[in-house]
Amino acid sequence: MPKALITGITGQDGSYLAEFLLSKGYEVIGMVRRTSTLNFDRIHHIQDQITLVQGDLLDQVSLINILQEHRPDEVYNLAAQSFVPTSFEQPVLTGEFTALGVTRVLDAIRIVDPKIRFYQASSSEMFGKVRAVPQNENTPFHPRSPYGVAKVYGHWITVNYRESYGLFACSGILFNHESPRRGLEFVTHKVTYGAARIKLGLANELRLGNLEARRDWGYAGDYVRAMWLMLQQDQPDDYVIATGETHSVKELCQEAFGYLDLDWEKYVVSDPRFYRPAEVDLLVGDASKARRVLGWEPTVSFRELVRMMVDADMEMLQAEMKQS
């Protein structure tokens, strides 16, 4: 039975990846940070099938101990401070987790067992002020946030350990991927949740930032499959994972509100408070290498994704209303 360690298992991607690996017959170890309040909502339905261990990307000794005790075949590093606006408020903390944390994991692998296969969660935010459209594995990086900068470091240190020490280390440059498990602070879930609240009479407006910003949005369940495929290849490499379609925040609002028979323009307010200090206007990925080498394709369309999230939010809010 293959064994995988997932950092960030309680997050959106971690929960979908854990489900996927369990379906493939893996033993799954999930690393969680010690906090006074633990949030296992995303993994409660599989919690009895996985082993949770305490560790921290800021503490290399904890990482070494976990690797020595559990001896995983694969490590998926999904843990990070991943909310872009927070990275402007807490740039040093973001760098510690999202940049140096990657180095600590890689070095722990180098020390304990260099045969472990490693996946690093890179991000389309590394492209930032884009130099080419669409973006592929050869597009230069120009990050526009402390988060993007930290991800660039994490990406290149992964390449460096692959080239310096011969580690099987891959980076997946994932474009935006969403699901009903996405944090409410992210714009996709903010929109679908806001539309559902307005439909149910729980709110009368939704305040957002730049409505013209465009993103390549896919389904998180599709993207974790790509992570696994990268670690099954003969040679380690880096891959862009994306749908190749771009949609604006305005289109996101049209789809979510329209699905609930609402006119989004009556409820959505563009609020300058939610604009980023340095905006990323257009991200759209070219995943042709992943299609060719990994055989990976997205299966959920933008419309299906938005409607899936709206349905989940409506169901959750209606259940809460019944309880109250």
CSV table of C-alpha atoms in Angstrom, one decimal, residues 133-319:
chain,number,residue,atom,x,y,z
A,133,VAL,CA,-1.2,35.3,-22.8
A,134,PRO,CA,-1.9,32.5,-22.2
A,135,GLN,CA,0.8,31.6,-19.6
A,136,ASN,CA,2.7,28.3,-19.8
A,137,GLU,CA,5.7,26.7,-18.1
A,138,ASN,CA,8.1,29.0,-19.9
A,139,THR,CA,6.3,32.3,-19.2
A,140,PRO,CA,8.5,34.6,-17.0
A,141,PHE,CA,7.3,35.4,-13.5
A,142,HIS,CA,6.4,38.9,-12.3
A,143,PRO,CA,4.5,38.4,-9.0
A,144,ARG,CA,2.3,41.3,-7.8
A,145,SER,CA,1.8,40.3,-4.1
A,146,PRO,CA,3.9,39.0,-1.2
A,147,TYR,CA,2.1,35.7,-1.7
A,148,GLY,CA,3.1,35.6,-5.4
A,149,VAL,CA,6.7,36.4,-4.5
A,150,ALA,CA,6.8,33.7,-1.8
A,151,LYS,CA,5.3,31.2,-4.3
A,152,VAL,CA,8.1,32.0,-6.8
A,153,TYR,CA,10.7,31.2,-4.1
A,154,GLY,CA,8.9,28.0,-3.3
A,155,HIS,CA,8.8,27.1,-7.0
A,156,TRP,CA,12.5,27.8,-7.7
A,157,ILE,CA,13.8,26.1,-4.5
A,158,THR,CA,11.9,23.0,-5.6
A,159,VAL,CA,13.6,23.2,-9.0
A,160,ASN,CA,16.9,23.8,-7.2
A,161,TYR,CA,16.6,20.7,-5.0
A,162,ARG,CA,15.7,18.6,-8.0
A,163,GLU,CA,18.8,19.8,-9.9
A,164,SER,CA,21.2,19.9,-6.9
A,165,TYR,CA,20.3,16.7,-5.1
A,166,GLY,CA,18.4,14.6,-7.7
A,167,LEU,CA,15.1,14.6,-5.7
A,168,PHE,CA,12.0,13.7,-7.5
A,169,ALA,CA,10.4,17.1,-6.9
A,170,CYS,CA,7.6,18.6,-9.1
A,171,SER,CA,5.8,21.9,-9.1
A,172,GLY,CA,2.2,22.2,-10.2
A,173,ILE,CA,1.5,25.7,-11.4
A,174,LEU,CA,-2.2,25.6,-10.6
A,175,PHE,CA,-4.5,28.4,-11.8
A,176,ASN,CA,-7.5,29.3,-9.7
A,177,HIS,CA,-9.5,26.2,-8.6
A,178,GLU,CA,-12.6,26.4,-6.6
A,179,SER,CA,-15.3,24.2,-5.0
A,180,PRO,CA,-18.0,24.3,-2.3
A,181,ARG,CA,-15.1,23.8,0.1
A,182,ARG,CA,-13.3,27.0,-0.9
A,183,GLY,CA,-12.8,29.5,2.0
A,184,LEU,CA,-15.5,32.2,2.2
A,185,GLU,CA,-12.8,34.9,1.9
A,186,PHE,CA,-12.1,33.9,-1.8
A,187,VAL,CA,-14.0,35.8,-4.4
A,188,THR,CA,-15.7,32.8,-6.0
A,189,HIS,CA,-17.2,31.6,-2.7
A,190,LYS,CA,-17.9,35.2,-1.6
A,191,VAL,CA,-20.0,35.6,-4.7
A,192,THR,CA,-21.9,32.3,-4.6
A,193,TYR,CA,-22.5,32.6,-0.8
A,194,GLY,CA,-23.5,36.3,-1.2
A,195,ALA,CA,-26.0,35.4,-4.0
A,196,ALA,CA,-27.5,32.6,-1.9
A,197,ARG,CA,-27.9,34.9,1.1
A,198,ILE,CA,-29.6,37.6,-1.0
A,199,LYS,CA,-31.9,35.0,-2.5
A,200,LEU,CA,-32.9,33.8,0.9
A,201,GLY,CA,-33.5,37.3,2.2
A,202,LEU,CA,-30.5,37.3,4.6
A,203,ALA,CA,-28.7,40.2,2.9
A,204,ASN,CA,-29.4,42.9,0.3
A,205,GLU,CA,-26.0,43.7,-1.2
A,206,LEU,CA,-22.6,42.2,-1.9
A,207,ARG,CA,-19.5,44.3,-1.9
A,208,LEU,CA,-16.6,43.2,-4.1
A,209,GLY,CA,-13.3,44.7,-5.4
A,210,ASN,CA,-12.3,44.9,-9.1
A,211,LEU,CA,-15.2,43.4,-11.2
A,212,GLU,CA,-13.0,43.5,-14.4
A,213,ALA,CA,-10.3,41.2,-13.0
A,214,ARG,CA,-10.2,38.0,-15.1
A,215,ARG,CA,-9.2,34.5,-13.9
A,216,ASP,CA,-8.9,31.0,-15.2
A,217,TRP,CA,-11.3,29.1,-12.8
A,218,GLY,CA,-11.4,25.3,-12.6
A,219,TYR,CA,-12.7,22.7,-10.2
A,220,ALA,CA,-10.4,21.7,-7.3
A,221,GLY,CA,-11.4,18.0,-7.6
A,222,ASP,CA,-10.0,18.0,-11.1
A,223,TYR,CA,-6.8,19.7,-10.1
A,224,VAL,CA,-5.8,17.3,-7.3
A,225,ARG,CA,-5.8,14.5,-9.9
A,226,ALA,CA,-3.1,16.4,-11.8
A,227,MET,CA,-1.0,16.6,-8.6
A,228,TRP,CA,-1.0,12.8,-8.3
A,229,LEU,CA,-0.3,12.3,-12.0
A,230,MET,CA,2.8,14.4,-11.7
A,231,LEU,CA,4.3,12.1,-9.1
A,232,GLN,CA,3.6,8.9,-11.2
A,233,GLN,CA,5.8,9.9,-14.1
A,234,ASP,CA,9.3,8.5,-14.9
A,235,GLN,CA,10.9,11.9,-14.6
A,236,PRO,CA,10.1,14.9,-12.3
A,237,ASP,CA,8.9,18.1,-14.1
A,238,ASP,CA,6.8,21.2,-13.7
A,239,TYR,CA,3.3,21.6,-15.2
A,240,VAL,CA,0.7,24.4,-15.7
A,241,ILE,CA,-2.8,23.1,-14.7
A,242,ALA,CA,-5.6,25.3,-16.0
A,243,THR,CA,-8.8,25.2,-18.1
A,244,GLY,CA,-7.5,27.7,-20.7
A,245,GLU,CA,-10.7,29.8,-20.3
A,246,THR,CA,-10.9,33.2,-18.7
A,247,HIS,CA,-13.8,34.8,-17.0
A,248,SER,CA,-14.2,38.1,-15.2
A,249,VAL,CA,-15.6,38.7,-11.7
A,250,LYS,CA,-18.5,40.4,-13.4
A,251,GLU,CA,-19.2,37.1,-15.4
A,252,LEU,CA,-19.0,35.2,-12.2
A,253,CYS,CA,-21.6,37.4,-10.6
A,254,GLN,CA,-23.9,37.1,-13.7
A,255,GLU,CA,-23.7,33.3,-13.6
A,256,ALA,CA,-24.3,32.9,-9.8
A,257,PHE,CA,-27.0,35.5,-9.5
A,258,GLY,CA,-28.6,34.5,-12.8
A,259,TYR,CA,-28.8,30.9,-11.7
A,260,LEU,CA,-31.0,32.1,-8.8
A,261,ASP,CA,-33.1,34.4,-11.1
A,262,LEU,CA,-31.6,37.5,-9.6
A,263,ASP,CA,-30.2,40.6,-11.5
A,264,TRP,CA,-26.7,40.9,-10.1
A,265,GLU,CA,-26.4,44.6,-11.0
A,266,LYS,CA,-29.1,45.4,-8.4
A,267,TYR,CA,-27.1,43.9,-5.5
A,268,VAL,CA,-23.3,44.0,-6.3
A,269,VAL,CA,-21.3,47.1,-5.3
A,270,SER,CA,-17.7,47.6,-6.4
A,271,ASP,CA,-15.9,48.8,-3.3
A,272,PRO,CA,-12.4,50.4,-3.6
A,273,ARG,CA,-11.6,48.9,-0.1
A,274,PHE,CA,-11.4,45.5,-1.7
A,275,TYR,CA,-8.9,46.4,-4.5
A,276,ARG,CA,-5.4,45.1,-4.1
A,277,PRO,CA,-2.4,47.5,-3.8
A,278,ALA,CA,-1.1,45.9,-7.0
A,279,GLU,CA,-3.8,44.2,-9.1
A,280,VAL,CA,-3.4,41.1,-11.3
A,281,ASP,CA,-5.8,41.8,-14.2
A,282,LEU,CA,-5.6,38.7,-16.5
A,283,LEU,CA,-4.6,35.1,-15.8
A,284,VAL,CA,-5.3,32.3,-18.2
A,285,GLY,CA,-3.3,29.1,-18.4
A,286,ASP,CA,-2.0,26.9,-21.3
A,287,ALA,CA,-2.1,23.3,-19.9
A,288,SER,CA,-1.2,21.7,-23.2
A,289,LYS,CA,1.9,20.1,-21.7
A,290,ALA,CA,-0.2,18.5,-18.9
A,291,ARG,CA,-2.7,17.2,-21.5
A,292,ARG,CA,0.2,15.8,-23.6
A,293,VAL,CA,2.4,14.2,-20.9
A,294,LEU,CA,0.0,13.5,-18.0
A,295,GLY,CA,-3.2,12.9,-20.1
A,296,TRP,CA,-4.9,15.4,-17.8
A,297,GLU,CA,-8.1,17.2,-18.8
A,298,PRO,CA,-10.5,19.3,-16.7
A,299,THR,CA,-14.0,17.7,-16.5
A,300,VAL,CA,-16.1,20.5,-14.9
A,301,SER,CA,-17.0,23.7,-16.8
A,302,PHE,CA,-17.1,27.2,-15.4
A,303,ARG,CA,-20.9,27.2,-15.4
A,304,GLU,CA,-21.1,23.8,-13.7
A,305,LEU,CA,-18.6,24.9,-11.1
A,306,VAL,CA,-20.5,28.1,-10.2
A,307,ARG,CA,-23.8,26.3,-10.0
A,308,MET,CA,-22.3,23.5,-7.9
A,309,MET,CA,-21.1,26.1,-5.4
A,310,VAL,CA,-24.4,28.0,-5.4
A,311,ASP,CA,-26.4,24.8,-4.8
A,312,ALA,CA,-24.1,23.9,-1.9
A,313,ASP,CA,-24.4,27.4,-0.3
A,314,MET,CA,-28.2,27.4,-0.7
A,315,GLU,CA,-28.4,23.9,0.9
A,316,MET,CA,-26.1,25.0,3.8
A,317,LEU,CA,-27.9,28.3,4.5
A,318,GLN,CA,-31.4,26.6,4.3
A,319,ALA,CA,-30.2,24.0,6.8
